[in-house]
Amino acid sequence: MTRPPSIFQRLVQGFTLMSIIGGTILLLFVAVEYGLLSRSRRDEIQFVGIANEVADHVVVPLLVLIAPMTLAALWVIRSSLRPLGVAAARIEAAQAADKGFRVEVEDFPAEATGFADAVNGLLARLDEAATRQEAFAADVAHELRTPLAVLALELDRLDSEDGRRLKRDVAAMSRLVDQLLMLAQLDAQAVAPATAAPVNLGEAATEIVAQYASLAIDEGKSLALALEPAATVEGRREAIAAALRNLVENGLRVTPAGGVVTVTAGPGARLSVIDGGPGLAPARLAELSQRYRRGDHASGSGAGLGLAIVSRIMAAHGGRVESRPDRSELILVFPRAGKDRS
């Protein structure tokens, strides 16, 4: 598709057309002044005389004026458009700005303030939509979590295989609610980014391992933590914890009884999980990172959202998910945003 000409190109074309028209009118005035429109007058002056008249009264003045007029026109055009370029650069630099960002109307010339106001109105509506979506997701999650928590407490009274099976189903439903809430928050974050904060990866890994240690013991597995010099990154702590939580849950699911799942923070801005499963090839990881795509080892009660959520979280933080199938390792790689810990 052909791009329309820029304002600069249109102004240059306009000034060029004005110069051509002005030169033509000047030639016409010279012709009228010296009677060159009359055949008898042209025969009297002859071609050489006409050429001299045109050169003296048209060509020479135009040559004298064309250079300064061209430079002046280019300066006027560029200086008039410079505020738009400055405003565009500021908007481009603020693409990852926090929610509430607005275009500075003062940066625009008077003719473009209406455009700036329209952009600010659009940004305000996006902020409102993101806030409503996040609030709705939080309300729905709260309404679902409460009855699930009550149901889990009631099932604690049932000391039977059916009761334990139902408790596992309720736990899976609670996990699905948490995943859906996280997806909604990520969608809202994509529309209007929230304020990022420093997150210590070593502390996040320690917290997740402490949460899942008892579950690993109940399943006859081991959960190990390795703390190497780890960086502090910029992001949302709950989102990063959710990404690591999903990897740990998947690792415990695919690791056989007696196996070990190792969570490592560092070196640098990375978190990794090594499990006892067969590992994931990079192509398979990319496939499973799509929503609702299941792995062969996925639990029957899940919704295929685990790795999709991890991928979305890492993308929102400017990072990525990597796989080393030879080590059965999944790695969360973050952009560097802080200093290493000793």
Coordinates of C-alpha atoms in Angstrom, one line a residue:
M1 CA 0.0 0.0 0.0
T2 CA 1.4 3.4 -1.1
R3 CA 2.0 5.7 1.8
P4 CA 0.5 9.2 1.5
P5 CA 2.9 12.1 1.1
S6 CA 4.1 13.8 4.3
I7 CA 3.3 17.3 5.3
F8 CA 6.8 18.3 4.5
Q9 CA 6.5 16.9 1.0
R10 CA 3.2 18.6 0.5
L11 CA 4.6 22.0 1.6
V12 CA 7.6 21.6 -0.7
Q13 CA 5.3 20.7 -3.6
G14 CA 3.1 23.7 -2.8
F15 CA 6.1 26.1 -2.6
T16 CA 7.4 24.7 -5.9
L17 CA 4.1 25.2 -7.6
M18 CA 3.8 28.7 -6.2
S19 CA 7.3 29.5 -7.7
I20 CA 6.4 28.1 -11.1
I21 CA 3.1 30.1 -11.1
G22 CA 5.0 33.2 -9.9
G23 CA 7.6 32.9 -12.6
T24 CA 5.0 32.5 -15.2
I25 CA 3.1 35.6 -14.1
L26 CA 6.3 37.5 -14.0
L27 CA 7.0 36.5 -17.6
L28 CA 3.5 37.6 -18.6
F29 CA 4.0 41.0 -16.9
V30 CA 7.3 41.5 -18.8
A31 CA 5.6 40.5 -22.0
V32 CA 2.8 43.0 -21.4
E33 CA 5.2 45.8 -20.3
Y34 CA 7.3 45.6 -23.4
G35 CA 4.4 44.8 -25.8
L36 CA 5.7 41.3 -26.6
L37 CA 2.2 40.0 -27.1
S38 CA 2.0 42.1 -30.3
R39 CA 3.5 40.3 -33.4
S40 CA 4.7 43.6 -34.9
R41 CA 6.5 44.5 -31.6
R42 CA 8.2 41.0 -31.5
D43 CA 9.3 41.5 -35.1
E44 CA 10.7 44.9 -34.2
I45 CA 12.7 43.7 -31.2
Q46 CA 13.7 40.4 -32.7
F47 CA 14.5 37.2 -30.8
V48 CA 17.8 38.4 -29.4
G49 CA 16.2 41.4 -27.9
I50 CA 13.3 39.4 -26.4
A51 CA 15.8 37.1 -24.9
N52 CA 17.8 39.9 -23.4
E53 CA 14.7 41.5 -22.0
V54 CA 13.6 38.2 -20.4
A55 CA 17.1 37.6 -19.0
D56 CA 17.4 41.1 -17.5
H57 CA 13.9 41.3 -16.0
V58 CA 13.0 37.7 -15.2
V59 CA 15.9 35.2 -15.2
V60 CA 18.5 37.3 -13.3
P61 CA 16.0 38.4 -10.5
L62 CA 14.8 34.8 -10.2
L63 CA 18.4 33.4 -9.9
V64 CA 19.2 36.1 -7.3
L65 CA 16.1 35.3 -5.2
I66 CA 15.8 31.5 -5.7
A67 CA 18.6 30.4 -3.4
P68 CA 17.6 32.6 -0.3
M69 CA 13.9 32.0 -1.0
T70 CA 14.5 28.2 -1.1
L71 CA 16.5 28.2 2.1
A72 CA 13.9 30.4 3.8
A73 CA 11.1 28.2 2.7
L74 CA 12.8 25.0 3.9
W75 CA 13.6 26.7 7.3
V76 CA 10.0 27.8 7.7
I77 CA 8.7 24.4 6.9
R78 CA 11.1 22.5 9.2
S79 CA 10.7 25.0 12.1
S80 CA 6.9 24.8 11.7
L81 CA 6.9 21.0 11.8
R82 CA 9.6 20.6 14.5
P83 CA 7.0 20.6 17.4
L84 CA 5.3 17.6 15.8
G85 CA 8.5 15.7 15.6
V86 CA 9.3 16.5 19.3
A87 CA 5.9 15.4 20.4
A88 CA 6.1 12.2 18.3
A89 CA 9.5 11.4 19.9
R90 CA 8.1 11.8 23.4
I91 CA 5.1 9.6 22.6
E92 CA 7.4 7.0 21.2
A93 CA 9.6 7.1 24.3
A94 CA 6.5 6.7 26.5
Q95 CA 5.1 3.5 24.9
A96 CA 5.9 1.5 28.0
A97 CA 4.8 4.3 30.3
D98 CA 2.6 3.8 33.4
K99 CA -1.1 4.0 33.3
G100 CA -2.3 7.6 33.3
F101 CA 0.2 8.8 30.6
R102 CA -1.1 11.8 28.6
V103 CA 0.2 13.7 25.7
E104 CA 1.4 17.2 26.5
V105 CA -0.8 19.5 24.5
E106 CA 1.7 22.3 24.9
D107 CA 4.1 20.4 22.7
F108 CA 1.8 20.7 19.7
P109 CA 1.2 23.7 17.5
A110 CA -2.2 25.4 17.8
E111 CA -3.4 23.7 14.6
A112 CA -2.7 20.2 16.1
T113 CA -4.1 20.6 19.6
G114 CA -7.3 19.0 18.6
F115 CA -5.4 15.9 17.5
A116 CA -3.6 15.9 20.9
D117 CA -6.8 16.2 22.8
A118 CA -8.3 13.3 20.8
V119 CA -5.3 11.1 21.6
N120 CA -5.6 12.0 25.3
G121 CA -9.3 11.1 25.2
L122 CA -8.4 7.7 23.7
L123 CA -5.7 7.1 26.3
A124 CA -8.2 7.9 29.1
R125 CA -10.7 5.5 27.7
L126 CA -8.0 2.8 27.5
D127 CA -7.1 3.4 31.1
E128 CA -10.7 3.2 32.1
A129 CA -11.2 -0.1 30.2
A130 CA -8.1 -1.6 31.7
T131 CA -9.2 -0.6 35.2
R132 CA -12.7 -2.0 34.7
Q133 CA -11.3 -5.3 33.3
E134 CA -8.9 -5.7 36.2
A135 CA -11.6 -4.9 38.7
F136 CA -14.0 -7.2 37.1
A137 CA -11.5 -10.1 37.1
A138 CA -10.7 -9.4 40.7
D139 CA -14.4 -9.4 41.7
V140 CA -15.1 -12.6 39.8
A141 CA -12.0 -14.3 41.3
H142 CA -13.1 -13.3 44.8
E143 CA -16.6 -14.6 44.2
L144 CA -15.3 -17.9 43.0
R145 CA -12.5 -18.3 45.6
T146 CA -14.8 -17.9 48.6
P147 CA -17.2 -20.8 47.8
L148 CA -14.2 -23.0 46.7
A149 CA -12.4 -22.3 50.0
V150 CA -15.6 -23.2 52.0
L151 CA -16.0 -26.3 49.9
A152 CA -12.4 -27.4 50.6
L153 CA -13.0 -26.9 54.3
E154 CA -16.1 -29.0 54.2
L155 CA -14.3 -31.8 52.3
D156 CA -11.7 -31.9 55.0
R157 CA -14.3 -33.7 57.1
L158 CA -14.5 -36.6 54.5
D159 CA -11.8 -39.1 55.3
S160 CA -12.2 -41.3 52.3
E161 CA -10.9 -41.7 48.8
D162 CA -13.8 -39.8 47.3
G163 CA -13.2 -37.0 49.7
R164 CA -9.5 -36.8 48.7
R165 CA -10.4 -36.9 45.0
L166 CA -13.0 -34.1 45.4
K167 CA -10.4 -32.0 47.3
R168 CA -8.0 -32.5 44.4
D169 CA -10.7 -31.3 42.0
V170 CA -11.4 -28.3 44.1
A171 CA -7.7 -27.4 44.3
A172 CA -7.6 -27.7 40.5
M173 CA -10.6 -25.4 40.2
S174 CA -8.9 -22.9 42.5
R175 CA -5.8 -23.0 40.4
L176 CA -7.8 -22.4 37.3
V177 CA -9.4 -19.4 38.9
D178 CA -6.0 -18.0 39.8
Q179 CA -4.8 -18.6 36.2
L180 CA -7.8 -16.8 34.7
L181 CA -7.3 -13.9 37.0
M182 CA -3.7 -13.7 36.1
L183 CA -4.6 -13.7 32.3
A184 CA -7.1 -10.9 32.9
Q185 CA -4.5 -8.9 34.7
L186 CA -2.0 -9.5 32.0
D187 CA -4.5 -8.4 29.3
A188 CA -5.2 -5.2 31.3
Q189 CA -1.5 -4.7 31.8
A190 CA -1.0 -4.9 28.0
V191 CA -3.5 -2.1 27.5
A192 CA -2.3 0.2 30.2
P193 CA 0.9 -0.8 31.9
A194 CA 1.0 -0.4 35.7
T195 CA 3.9 0.8 37.7
A196 CA 6.9 -1.6 37.9
A197 CA 8.8 -2.2 41.0
P198 CA 12.2 -3.8 41.9
V199 CA 11.8 -7.6 42.3
N200 CA 14.6 -9.7 43.9
L201 CA 14.7 -13.0 42.0
G202 CA 16.4 -14.8 44.9
E203 CA 13.7 -13.8 47.3
A204 CA 10.9 -14.7 44.8
A205 CA 12.4 -18.2 44.3
T206 CA 12.8 -18.7 48.1
E207 CA 9.1 -17.8 48.6
I208 CA 7.8 -20.2 45.9
V209 CA 10.0 -23.1 47.2
A210 CA 8.7 -22.6 50.7
Q211 CA 5.1 -22.7 49.4
Y212 CA 5.5 -26.0 47.6
A213 CA 7.9 -27.8 49.9
S214 CA 5.1 -29.5 51.8
L215 CA 3.3 -30.5 48.6
A216 CA 6.5 -32.1 47.3
I217 CA 6.9 -34.0 50.5
D218 CA 3.4 -35.3 50.4
E219 CA 4.0 -36.6 46.9
G220 CA 7.2 -38.3 47.9
K221 CA 9.4 -35.9 45.9
S222 CA 12.1 -33.4 46.8
L223 CA 12.1 -29.6 46.1
A224 CA 15.6 -28.0 46.1
L225 CA 16.6 -24.4 46.0
A226 CA 19.9 -23.1 44.6
L227 CA 20.7 -19.4 45.1
E228 CA 23.4 -18.0 42.8
P229 CA 24.3 -14.3 42.4
A230 CA 20.9 -13.1 41.2
A231 CA 19.8 -9.8 39.9
T232 CA 17.0 -7.5 40.8
V233 CA 14.6 -6.8 37.9
E234 CA 11.8 -4.3 37.3
G235 CA 8.3 -5.8 37.1
R236 CA 5.3 -7.0 39.1
R237 CA 6.3 -9.3 41.9
E238 CA 3.0 -11.3 41.9
A239 CA 3.3 -11.9 38.1
I240 CA 6.9 -13.1 38.3
A241 CA 6.0 -15.4 41.2
A242 CA 3.1 -16.7 39.2
A243 CA 5.4 -17.6 36.3
L244 CA 7.8 -19.5 38.6
R245 CA 4.9 -21.1 40.4
N246 CA 3.6 -22.5 37.2
L247 CA 7.0 -24.0 36.3
V248 CA 7.3 -25.5 39.7
E249 CA 3.8 -27.1 39.5
N250 CA 4.6 -28.5 36.1
G251 CA 7.9 -29.8 37.4
L252 CA 6.3 -31.6 40.3
R253 CA 3.7 -33.0 38.0
V254 CA 6.1 -34.6 35.6
T255 CA 8.7 -35.7 38.2
P256 CA 8.2 -39.3 39.4
A257 CA 8.1 -40.2 43.1
G258 CA 11.6 -40.0 44.6
G259 CA 12.7 -37.4 42.1
V260 CA 14.0 -33.9 42.6
V261 CA 12.8 -30.6 41.3
T262 CA 15.5 -27.9 41.5
V263 CA 14.7 -24.2 41.5
T264 CA 17.7 -21.9 40.7
A265 CA 17.8 -18.1 41.1
G266 CA 20.6 -16.7 39.0
P267 CA 23.2 -16.3 37.8
G268 CA 22.1 -12.8 36.8
A269 CA 18.5 -12.0 35.7
R270 CA 17.2 -15.5 35.4
L271 CA 15.2 -18.2 37.2
S272 CA 15.2 -21.9 36.2
V273 CA 13.5 -25.1 37.1
I274 CA 15.0 -28.5 36.5
D275 CA 12.6 -31.4 36.9
G276 CA 12.6 -35.2 36.4
G277 CA 10.6 -35.2 33.2
P278 CA 11.6 -35.8 29.6
G279 CA 12.2 -32.1 28.9
L280 CA 10.7 -29.9 26.3
A281 CA 12.2 -29.1 22.9
P282 CA 12.2 -25.4 22.0
A283 CA 9.6 -26.0 19.2
R284 CA 7.3 -27.9 21.6
L285 CA 7.7 -25.1 24.2
A286 CA 6.6 -22.5 21.7
E287 CA 3.6 -24.7 20.8
L288 CA 2.6 -25.2 24.5
S289 CA 3.0 -21.5 25.1
Q290 CA -0.1 -20.8 23.1
R291 CA -3.4 -20.7 25.1
Y292 CA -5.3 -23.9 25.6
R293 CA -2.5 -26.1 24.2
R294 CA -1.8 -29.1 26.4
G295 CA 1.3 -31.1 26.9
D296 CA 1.2 -34.9 27.0
H297 CA 1.8 -34.7 30.7
A298 CA -0.7 -32.0 31.5
S299 CA -3.2 -32.8 34.3
G300 CA -6.6 -33.7 33.2
S301 CA -8.2 -31.0 35.3
G302 CA -6.1 -28.2 33.9
A303 CA -7.1 -25.8 31.1
G304 CA -3.8 -25.8 29.2
L305 CA -3.0 -22.3 30.5
G306 CA 0.2 -22.8 32.5
L307 CA 3.0 -22.2 29.9
A308 CA 0.8 -19.7 28.1
I309 CA 0.6 -17.6 31.2
V310 CA 4.4 -18.0 31.8
S311 CA 5.0 -16.8 28.2
R312 CA 2.7 -13.9 28.6
I313 CA 4.3 -12.8 31.8
M314 CA 7.8 -12.9 30.4
A315 CA 6.7 -11.0 27.3
A316 CA 5.1 -8.3 29.5
H317 CA 8.5 -8.0 31.3
G318 CA 10.5 -7.9 28.1
G319 CA 11.9 -11.4 28.8
R320 CA 11.5 -14.8 27.4
V321 CA 11.2 -18.5 28.2
E322 CA 14.0 -20.9 27.2
S323 CA 14.2 -24.6 27.2
R324 CA 17.1 -27.0 27.6
P325 CA 15.7 -30.4 27.0
D326 CA 19.0 -32.2 27.6
R327 CA 18.8 -31.0 31.3
S328 CA 14.9 -31.0 31.4
E329 CA 15.2 -27.4 32.3
L330 CA 13.0 -24.4 31.7
I331 CA 14.5 -20.9 32.1
L332 CA 13.0 -17.5 32.7
V333 CA 15.3 -14.9 31.2
F334 CA 14.7 -11.3 32.2
P335 CA 16.3 -8.1 30.9
R336 CA 18.9 -6.7 33.3
A337 CA 17.5 -4.0 35.4
G338 CA 19.6 -4.1 38.6
K339 CA 22.8 -5.1 40.2
D340 CA 23.8 -8.6 41.1
R341 CA 23.5 -9.8 44.6
S342 CA 26.6 -11.1 46.3

